[in-house]
PDB file of C-alpha atoms in Angstrom:
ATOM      1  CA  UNK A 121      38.886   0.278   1.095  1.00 66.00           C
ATOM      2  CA  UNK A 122      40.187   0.088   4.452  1.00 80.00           C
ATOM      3  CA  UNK A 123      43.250   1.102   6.261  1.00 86.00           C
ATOM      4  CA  UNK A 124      44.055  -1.092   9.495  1.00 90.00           C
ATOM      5  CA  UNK A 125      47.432  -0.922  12.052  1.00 94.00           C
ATOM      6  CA  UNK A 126      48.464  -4.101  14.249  1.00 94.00           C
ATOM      7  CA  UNK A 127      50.139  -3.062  16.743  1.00 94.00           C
ATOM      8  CA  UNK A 128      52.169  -6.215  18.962  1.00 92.00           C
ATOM      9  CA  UNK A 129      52.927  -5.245  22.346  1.00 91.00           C
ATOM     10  CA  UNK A 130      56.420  -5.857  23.776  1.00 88.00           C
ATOM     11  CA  UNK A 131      55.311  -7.982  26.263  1.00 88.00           C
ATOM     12  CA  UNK A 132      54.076 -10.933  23.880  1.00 89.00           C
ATOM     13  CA  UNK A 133      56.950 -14.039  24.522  1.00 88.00           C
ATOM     14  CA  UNK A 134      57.857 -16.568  21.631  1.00 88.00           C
ATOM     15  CA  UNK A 135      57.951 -20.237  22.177  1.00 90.00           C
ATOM     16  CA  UNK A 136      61.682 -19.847  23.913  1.00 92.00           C
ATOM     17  CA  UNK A 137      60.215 -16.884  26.649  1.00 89.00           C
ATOM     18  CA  UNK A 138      61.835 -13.962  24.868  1.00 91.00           C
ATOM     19  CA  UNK A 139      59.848 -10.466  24.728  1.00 90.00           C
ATOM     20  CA  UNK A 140      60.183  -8.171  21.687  1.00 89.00           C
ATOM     21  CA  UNK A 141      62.874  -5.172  22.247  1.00 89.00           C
ATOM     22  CA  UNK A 142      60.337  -2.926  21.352  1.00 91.00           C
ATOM     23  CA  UNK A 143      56.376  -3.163  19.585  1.00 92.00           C
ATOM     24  CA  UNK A 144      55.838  -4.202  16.170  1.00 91.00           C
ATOM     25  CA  UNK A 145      53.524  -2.288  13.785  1.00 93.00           C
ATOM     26  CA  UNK A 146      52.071  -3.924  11.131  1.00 93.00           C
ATOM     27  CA  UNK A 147      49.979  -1.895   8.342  1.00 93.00           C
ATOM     28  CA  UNK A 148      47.905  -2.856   5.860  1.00 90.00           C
ATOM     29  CA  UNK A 149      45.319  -1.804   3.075  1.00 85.00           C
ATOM     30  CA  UNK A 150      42.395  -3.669   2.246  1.00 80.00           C
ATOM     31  CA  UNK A 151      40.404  -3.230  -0.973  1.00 78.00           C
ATOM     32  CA  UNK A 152      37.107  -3.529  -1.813  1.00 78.00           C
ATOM     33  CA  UNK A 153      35.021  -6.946  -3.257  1.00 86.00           C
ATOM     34  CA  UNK A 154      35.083  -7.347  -6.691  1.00 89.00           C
ATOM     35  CA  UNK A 155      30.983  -6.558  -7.806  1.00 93.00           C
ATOM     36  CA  UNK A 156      29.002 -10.226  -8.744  1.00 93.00           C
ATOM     37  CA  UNK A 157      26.333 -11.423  -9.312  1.00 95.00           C
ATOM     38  CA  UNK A 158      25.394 -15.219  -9.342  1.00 93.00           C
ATOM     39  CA  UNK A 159      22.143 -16.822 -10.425  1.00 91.00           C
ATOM     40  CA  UNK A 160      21.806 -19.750  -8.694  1.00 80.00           C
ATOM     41  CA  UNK A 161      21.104 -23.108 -10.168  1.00 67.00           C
ATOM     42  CA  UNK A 162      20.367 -22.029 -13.562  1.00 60.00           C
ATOM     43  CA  UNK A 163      16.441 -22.787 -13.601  1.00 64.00           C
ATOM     44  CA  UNK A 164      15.196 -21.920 -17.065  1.00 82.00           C
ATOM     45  CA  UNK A 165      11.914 -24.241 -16.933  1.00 83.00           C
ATOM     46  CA  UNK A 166       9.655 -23.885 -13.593  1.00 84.00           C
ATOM     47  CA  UNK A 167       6.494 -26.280 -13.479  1.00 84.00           C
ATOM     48  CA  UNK A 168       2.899 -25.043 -11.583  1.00 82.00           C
ATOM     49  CA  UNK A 169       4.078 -26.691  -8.258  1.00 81.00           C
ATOM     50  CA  UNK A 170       7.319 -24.717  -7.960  1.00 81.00           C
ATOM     51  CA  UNK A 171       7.258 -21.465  -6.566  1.00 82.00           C
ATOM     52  CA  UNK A 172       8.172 -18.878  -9.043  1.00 84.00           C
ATOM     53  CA  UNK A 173      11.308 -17.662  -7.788  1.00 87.00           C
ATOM     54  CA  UNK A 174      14.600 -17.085  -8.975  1.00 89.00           C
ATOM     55  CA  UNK A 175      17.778 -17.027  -6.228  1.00 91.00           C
ATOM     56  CA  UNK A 176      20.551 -14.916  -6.673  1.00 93.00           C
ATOM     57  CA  UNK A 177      23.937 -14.068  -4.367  1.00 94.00           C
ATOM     58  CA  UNK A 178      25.227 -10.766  -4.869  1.00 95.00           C
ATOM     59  CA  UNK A 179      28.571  -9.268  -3.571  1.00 93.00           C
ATOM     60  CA  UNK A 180      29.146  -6.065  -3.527  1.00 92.00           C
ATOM     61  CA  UNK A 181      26.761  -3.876  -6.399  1.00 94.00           C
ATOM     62  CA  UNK A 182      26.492  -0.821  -4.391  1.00 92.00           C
ATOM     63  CA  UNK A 183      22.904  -0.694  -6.118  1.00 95.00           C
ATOM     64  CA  UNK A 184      21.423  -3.538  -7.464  1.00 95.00           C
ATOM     65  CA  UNK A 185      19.247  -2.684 -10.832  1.00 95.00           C
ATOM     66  CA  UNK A 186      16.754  -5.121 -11.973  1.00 95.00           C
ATOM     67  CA  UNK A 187      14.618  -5.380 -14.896  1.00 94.00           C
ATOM     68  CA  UNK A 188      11.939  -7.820 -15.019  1.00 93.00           C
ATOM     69  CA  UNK A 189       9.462  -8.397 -18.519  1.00 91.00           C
ATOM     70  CA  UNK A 190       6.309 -10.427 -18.181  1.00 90.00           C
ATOM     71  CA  UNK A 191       5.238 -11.557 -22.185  1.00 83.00           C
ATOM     72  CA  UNK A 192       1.990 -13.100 -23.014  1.00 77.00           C
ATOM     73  CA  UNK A 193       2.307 -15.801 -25.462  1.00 72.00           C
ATOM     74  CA  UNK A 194       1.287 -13.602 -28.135  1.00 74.00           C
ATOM     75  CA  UNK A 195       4.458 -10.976 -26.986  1.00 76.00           C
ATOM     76  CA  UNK A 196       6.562 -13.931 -27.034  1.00 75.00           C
ATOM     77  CA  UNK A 197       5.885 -15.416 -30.417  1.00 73.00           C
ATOM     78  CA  UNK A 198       5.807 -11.333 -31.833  1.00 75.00           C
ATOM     79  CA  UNK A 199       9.185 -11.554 -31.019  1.00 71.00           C
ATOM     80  CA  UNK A 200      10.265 -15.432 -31.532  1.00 69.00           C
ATOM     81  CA  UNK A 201       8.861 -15.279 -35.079  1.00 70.00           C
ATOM     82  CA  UNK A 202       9.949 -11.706 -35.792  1.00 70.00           C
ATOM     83  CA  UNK A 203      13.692 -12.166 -34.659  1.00 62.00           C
ATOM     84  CA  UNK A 204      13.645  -8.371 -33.471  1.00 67.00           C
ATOM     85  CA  UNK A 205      16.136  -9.565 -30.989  1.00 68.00           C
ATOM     86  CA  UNK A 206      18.430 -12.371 -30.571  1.00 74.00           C
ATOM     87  CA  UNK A 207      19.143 -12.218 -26.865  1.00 80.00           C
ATOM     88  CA  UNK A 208      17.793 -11.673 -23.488  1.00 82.00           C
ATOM     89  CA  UNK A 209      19.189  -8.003 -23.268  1.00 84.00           C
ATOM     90  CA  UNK A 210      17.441  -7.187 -26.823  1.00 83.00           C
ATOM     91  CA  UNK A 211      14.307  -7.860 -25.880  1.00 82.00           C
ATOM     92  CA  UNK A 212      14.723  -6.221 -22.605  1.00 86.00           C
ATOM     93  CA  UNK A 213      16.042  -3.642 -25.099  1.00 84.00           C
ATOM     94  CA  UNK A 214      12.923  -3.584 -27.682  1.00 81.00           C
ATOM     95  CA  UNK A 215       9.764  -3.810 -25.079  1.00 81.00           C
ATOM     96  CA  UNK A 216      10.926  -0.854 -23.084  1.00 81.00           C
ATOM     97  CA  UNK A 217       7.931   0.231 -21.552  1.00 85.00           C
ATOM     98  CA  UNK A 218       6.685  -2.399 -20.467  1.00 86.00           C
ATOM     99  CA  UNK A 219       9.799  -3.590 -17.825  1.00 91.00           C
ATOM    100  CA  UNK A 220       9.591  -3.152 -14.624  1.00 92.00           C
ATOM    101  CA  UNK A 221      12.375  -1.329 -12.986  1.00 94.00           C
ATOM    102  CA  UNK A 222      13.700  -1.694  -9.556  1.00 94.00           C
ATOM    103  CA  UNK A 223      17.075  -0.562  -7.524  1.00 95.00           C
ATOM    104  CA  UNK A 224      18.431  -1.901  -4.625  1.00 94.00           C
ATOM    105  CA  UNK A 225      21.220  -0.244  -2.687  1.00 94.00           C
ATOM    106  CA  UNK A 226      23.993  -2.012  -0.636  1.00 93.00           C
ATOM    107  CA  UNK A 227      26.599  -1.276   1.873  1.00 90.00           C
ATOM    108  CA  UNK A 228      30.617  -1.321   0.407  1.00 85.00           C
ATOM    109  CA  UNK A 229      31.372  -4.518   0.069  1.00 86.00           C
ATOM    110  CA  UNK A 230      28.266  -6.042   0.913  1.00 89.00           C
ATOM    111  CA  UNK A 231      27.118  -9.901   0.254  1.00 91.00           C
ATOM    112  CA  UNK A 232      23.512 -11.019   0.405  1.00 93.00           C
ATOM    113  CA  UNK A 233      21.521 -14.157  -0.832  1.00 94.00           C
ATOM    114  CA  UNK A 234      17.964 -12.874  -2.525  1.00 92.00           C
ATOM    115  CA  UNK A 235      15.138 -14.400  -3.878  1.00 91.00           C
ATOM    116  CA  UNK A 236      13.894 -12.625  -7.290  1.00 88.00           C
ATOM    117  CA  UNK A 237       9.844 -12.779  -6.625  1.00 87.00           C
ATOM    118  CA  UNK A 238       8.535 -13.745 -10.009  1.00 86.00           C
ATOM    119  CA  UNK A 239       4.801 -15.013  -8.815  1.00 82.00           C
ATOM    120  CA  UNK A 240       2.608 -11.664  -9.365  1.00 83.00           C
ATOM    121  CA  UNK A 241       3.934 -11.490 -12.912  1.00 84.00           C
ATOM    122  CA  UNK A 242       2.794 -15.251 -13.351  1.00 79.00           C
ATOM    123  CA  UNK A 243      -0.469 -14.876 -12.183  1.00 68.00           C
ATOM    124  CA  UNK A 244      -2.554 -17.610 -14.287  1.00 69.00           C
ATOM    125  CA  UNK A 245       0.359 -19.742 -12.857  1.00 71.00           C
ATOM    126  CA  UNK A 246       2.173 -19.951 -16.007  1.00 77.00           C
ATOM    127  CA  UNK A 247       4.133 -17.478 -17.959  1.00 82.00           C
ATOM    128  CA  UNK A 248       7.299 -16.210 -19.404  1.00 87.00           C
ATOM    129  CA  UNK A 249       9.299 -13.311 -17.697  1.00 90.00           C
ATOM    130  CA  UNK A 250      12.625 -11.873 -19.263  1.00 90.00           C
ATOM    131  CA  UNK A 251      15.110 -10.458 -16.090  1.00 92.00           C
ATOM    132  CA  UNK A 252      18.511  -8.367 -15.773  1.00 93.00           C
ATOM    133  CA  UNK A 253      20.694  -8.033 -12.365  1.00 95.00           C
ATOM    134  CA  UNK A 254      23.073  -5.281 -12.931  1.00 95.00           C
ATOM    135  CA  UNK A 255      25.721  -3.540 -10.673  1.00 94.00           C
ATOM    136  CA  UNK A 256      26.698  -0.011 -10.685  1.00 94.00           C
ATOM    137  CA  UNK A 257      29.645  -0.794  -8.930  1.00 90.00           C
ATOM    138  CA  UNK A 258      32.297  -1.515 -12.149  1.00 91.00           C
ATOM    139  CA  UNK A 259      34.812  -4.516 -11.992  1.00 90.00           C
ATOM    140  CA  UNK A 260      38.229  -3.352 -12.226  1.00 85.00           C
ATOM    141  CA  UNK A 261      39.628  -6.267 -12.516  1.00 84.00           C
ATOM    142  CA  UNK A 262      37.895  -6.456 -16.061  1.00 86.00           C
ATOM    143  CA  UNK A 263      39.491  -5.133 -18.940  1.00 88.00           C
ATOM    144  CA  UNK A 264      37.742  -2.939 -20.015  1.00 91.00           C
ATOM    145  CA  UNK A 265      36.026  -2.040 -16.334  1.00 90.00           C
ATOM    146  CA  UNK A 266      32.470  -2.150 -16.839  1.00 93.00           C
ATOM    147  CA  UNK A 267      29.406  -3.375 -14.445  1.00 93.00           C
ATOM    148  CA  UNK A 268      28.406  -6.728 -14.065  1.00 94.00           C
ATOM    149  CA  UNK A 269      25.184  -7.687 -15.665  1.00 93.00           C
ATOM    150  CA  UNK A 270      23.160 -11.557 -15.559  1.00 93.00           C
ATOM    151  CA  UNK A 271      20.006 -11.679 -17.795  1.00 91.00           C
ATOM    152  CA  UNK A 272      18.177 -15.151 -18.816  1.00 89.00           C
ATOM    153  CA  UNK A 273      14.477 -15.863 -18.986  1.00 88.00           C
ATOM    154  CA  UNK A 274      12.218 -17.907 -16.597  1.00 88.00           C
ATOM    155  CA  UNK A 275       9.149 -20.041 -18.469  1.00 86.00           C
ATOM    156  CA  UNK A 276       6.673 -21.723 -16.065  1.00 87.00           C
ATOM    157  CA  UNK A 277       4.428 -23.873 -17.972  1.00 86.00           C
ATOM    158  CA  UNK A 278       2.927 -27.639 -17.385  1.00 87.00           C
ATOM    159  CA  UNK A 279       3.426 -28.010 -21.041  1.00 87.00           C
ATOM    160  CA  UNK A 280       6.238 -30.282 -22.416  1.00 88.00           C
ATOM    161  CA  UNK A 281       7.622 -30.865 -25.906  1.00 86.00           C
ATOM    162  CA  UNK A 282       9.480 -34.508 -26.730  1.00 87.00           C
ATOM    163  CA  UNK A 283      10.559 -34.750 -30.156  1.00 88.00           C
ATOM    164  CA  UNK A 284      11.856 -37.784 -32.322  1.00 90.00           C
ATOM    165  CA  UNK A 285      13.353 -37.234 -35.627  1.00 87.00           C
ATOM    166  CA  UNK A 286      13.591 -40.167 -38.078  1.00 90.00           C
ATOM    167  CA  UNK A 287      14.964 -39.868 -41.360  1.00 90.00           C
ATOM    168  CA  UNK A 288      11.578 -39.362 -43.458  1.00 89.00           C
ATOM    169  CA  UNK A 289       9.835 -38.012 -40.296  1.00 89.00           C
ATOM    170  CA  UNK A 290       9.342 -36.469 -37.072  1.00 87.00           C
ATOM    171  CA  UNK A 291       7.142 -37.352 -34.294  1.00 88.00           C
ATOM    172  CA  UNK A 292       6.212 -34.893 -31.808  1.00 88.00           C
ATOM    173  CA  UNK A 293       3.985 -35.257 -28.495  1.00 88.00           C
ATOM    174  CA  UNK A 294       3.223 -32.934 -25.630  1.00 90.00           C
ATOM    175  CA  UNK A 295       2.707 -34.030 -21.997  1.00 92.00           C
ATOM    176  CA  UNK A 296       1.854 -32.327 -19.182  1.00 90.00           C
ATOM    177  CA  UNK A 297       5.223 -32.208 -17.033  1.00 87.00           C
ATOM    178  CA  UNK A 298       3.496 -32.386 -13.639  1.00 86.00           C
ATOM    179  CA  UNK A 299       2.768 -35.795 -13.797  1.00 89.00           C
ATOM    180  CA  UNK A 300       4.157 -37.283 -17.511  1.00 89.00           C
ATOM    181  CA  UNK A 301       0.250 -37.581 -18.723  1.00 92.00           C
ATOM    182  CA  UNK A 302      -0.603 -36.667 -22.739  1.00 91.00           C
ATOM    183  CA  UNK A 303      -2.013 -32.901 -23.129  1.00 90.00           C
ATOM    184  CA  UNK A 304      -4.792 -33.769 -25.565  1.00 88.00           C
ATOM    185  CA  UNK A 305      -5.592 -31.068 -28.271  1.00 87.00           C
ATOM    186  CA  UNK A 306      -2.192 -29.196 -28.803  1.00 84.00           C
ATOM    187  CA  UNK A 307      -1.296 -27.781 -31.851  1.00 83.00           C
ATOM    188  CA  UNK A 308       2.147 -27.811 -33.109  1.00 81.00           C
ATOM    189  CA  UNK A 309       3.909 -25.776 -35.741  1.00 77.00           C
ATOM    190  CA  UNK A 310       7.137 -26.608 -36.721  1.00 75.00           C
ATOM    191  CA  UNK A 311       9.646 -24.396 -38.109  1.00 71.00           C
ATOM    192  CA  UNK A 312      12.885 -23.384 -39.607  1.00 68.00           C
ATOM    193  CA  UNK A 313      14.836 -21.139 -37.462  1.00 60.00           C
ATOM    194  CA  UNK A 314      17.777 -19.510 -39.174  1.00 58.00           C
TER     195      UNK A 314
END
């Protein structure tokens, strides 16, 4: 929120050589950025060879909070099979303790490009981690004002599923998605989710 005065001296000439009688002032208010946050290119799925990071462009938060959840496969079918929570914010929500919290503050109307650094909670090189980016600067443009959250889930895993369904069956194979090969031994379990 800035207040700025222009102020044209009389001596500036138009195209025709005429000088202004006498200065012009010109005033104006600026406001400030609306607060966003954009994940960038929407990765879901991250193979061994890509680095584990997520980018993000942020204008404005005046602190950036961020809540990042590492699950072990076990922690991640407790809650697949269990349905404790239907969304990326519940299960933020539900395993508490275990997040890890950070806050970032920024200038007024600041604008950065970050890189969310997801490798030390991936450290057998494959993993699931559950994140939030919230402002605590509120959008007033929003009705109701509120802050501006973004909250998804990162998997990195060589492990792919291809499914066929046929009318009396379905055929399902796993290969490895570094190189298309078959991962021998995997068990599958199919299920109903309602």
């Amino acid at each position: 929120d800035t207040d700025y005065t222009v102020t044209i001296g009389q001596k500036v000439r138009d195209v025709f050589g005429q000088e202004l009688a006498k200065p012009c002032v010109l005033k104006f208010h600026t406001t400030h950025l609306r607060p966003r946050i954009d994940v960038l290119g929407d990765v879901r799925l991250l193979t061994p060879r890509t680095d584990p990071v997520l980018p993000y462009r942020v204008v404005n938060p005046r602190v950036l909070k961020t809540r990042l959840l590492p699950l072990t496969p076990n922690q991640f079918l407790e809650w697949a099979f269990s349905m404790k929570a239907d969304d990326c914010a519940g299960v933020l929500g539900s395993h508490g303790s275990l997040t890890r919290k950070s806050a970032e503050p920024y200038k007024q109307n600041a604008e950065a490009l970050r890189y969310l650094q997801l490798g030390k909670l991936m450290r057998s090189g494959r993993g699931l981690v559950f994140y939030e980016l919230a402002t605590t600067e509120k959008d007033t443009c929003a009705d109701p004002p509120r802050v501006v959250t973004r909250d998804g889930a990162l998997l990195r895993t060589n492990l792919g599923l291809q499914a066929q369904l046929l009318p009396a069956e379905m055929r399902v194979w796993a290969p490895h998605l570094t190189d298309g090969s078959p991962a021998a031994g995997c068990e599958v379990v199919v299920y109903r989710y309602a």
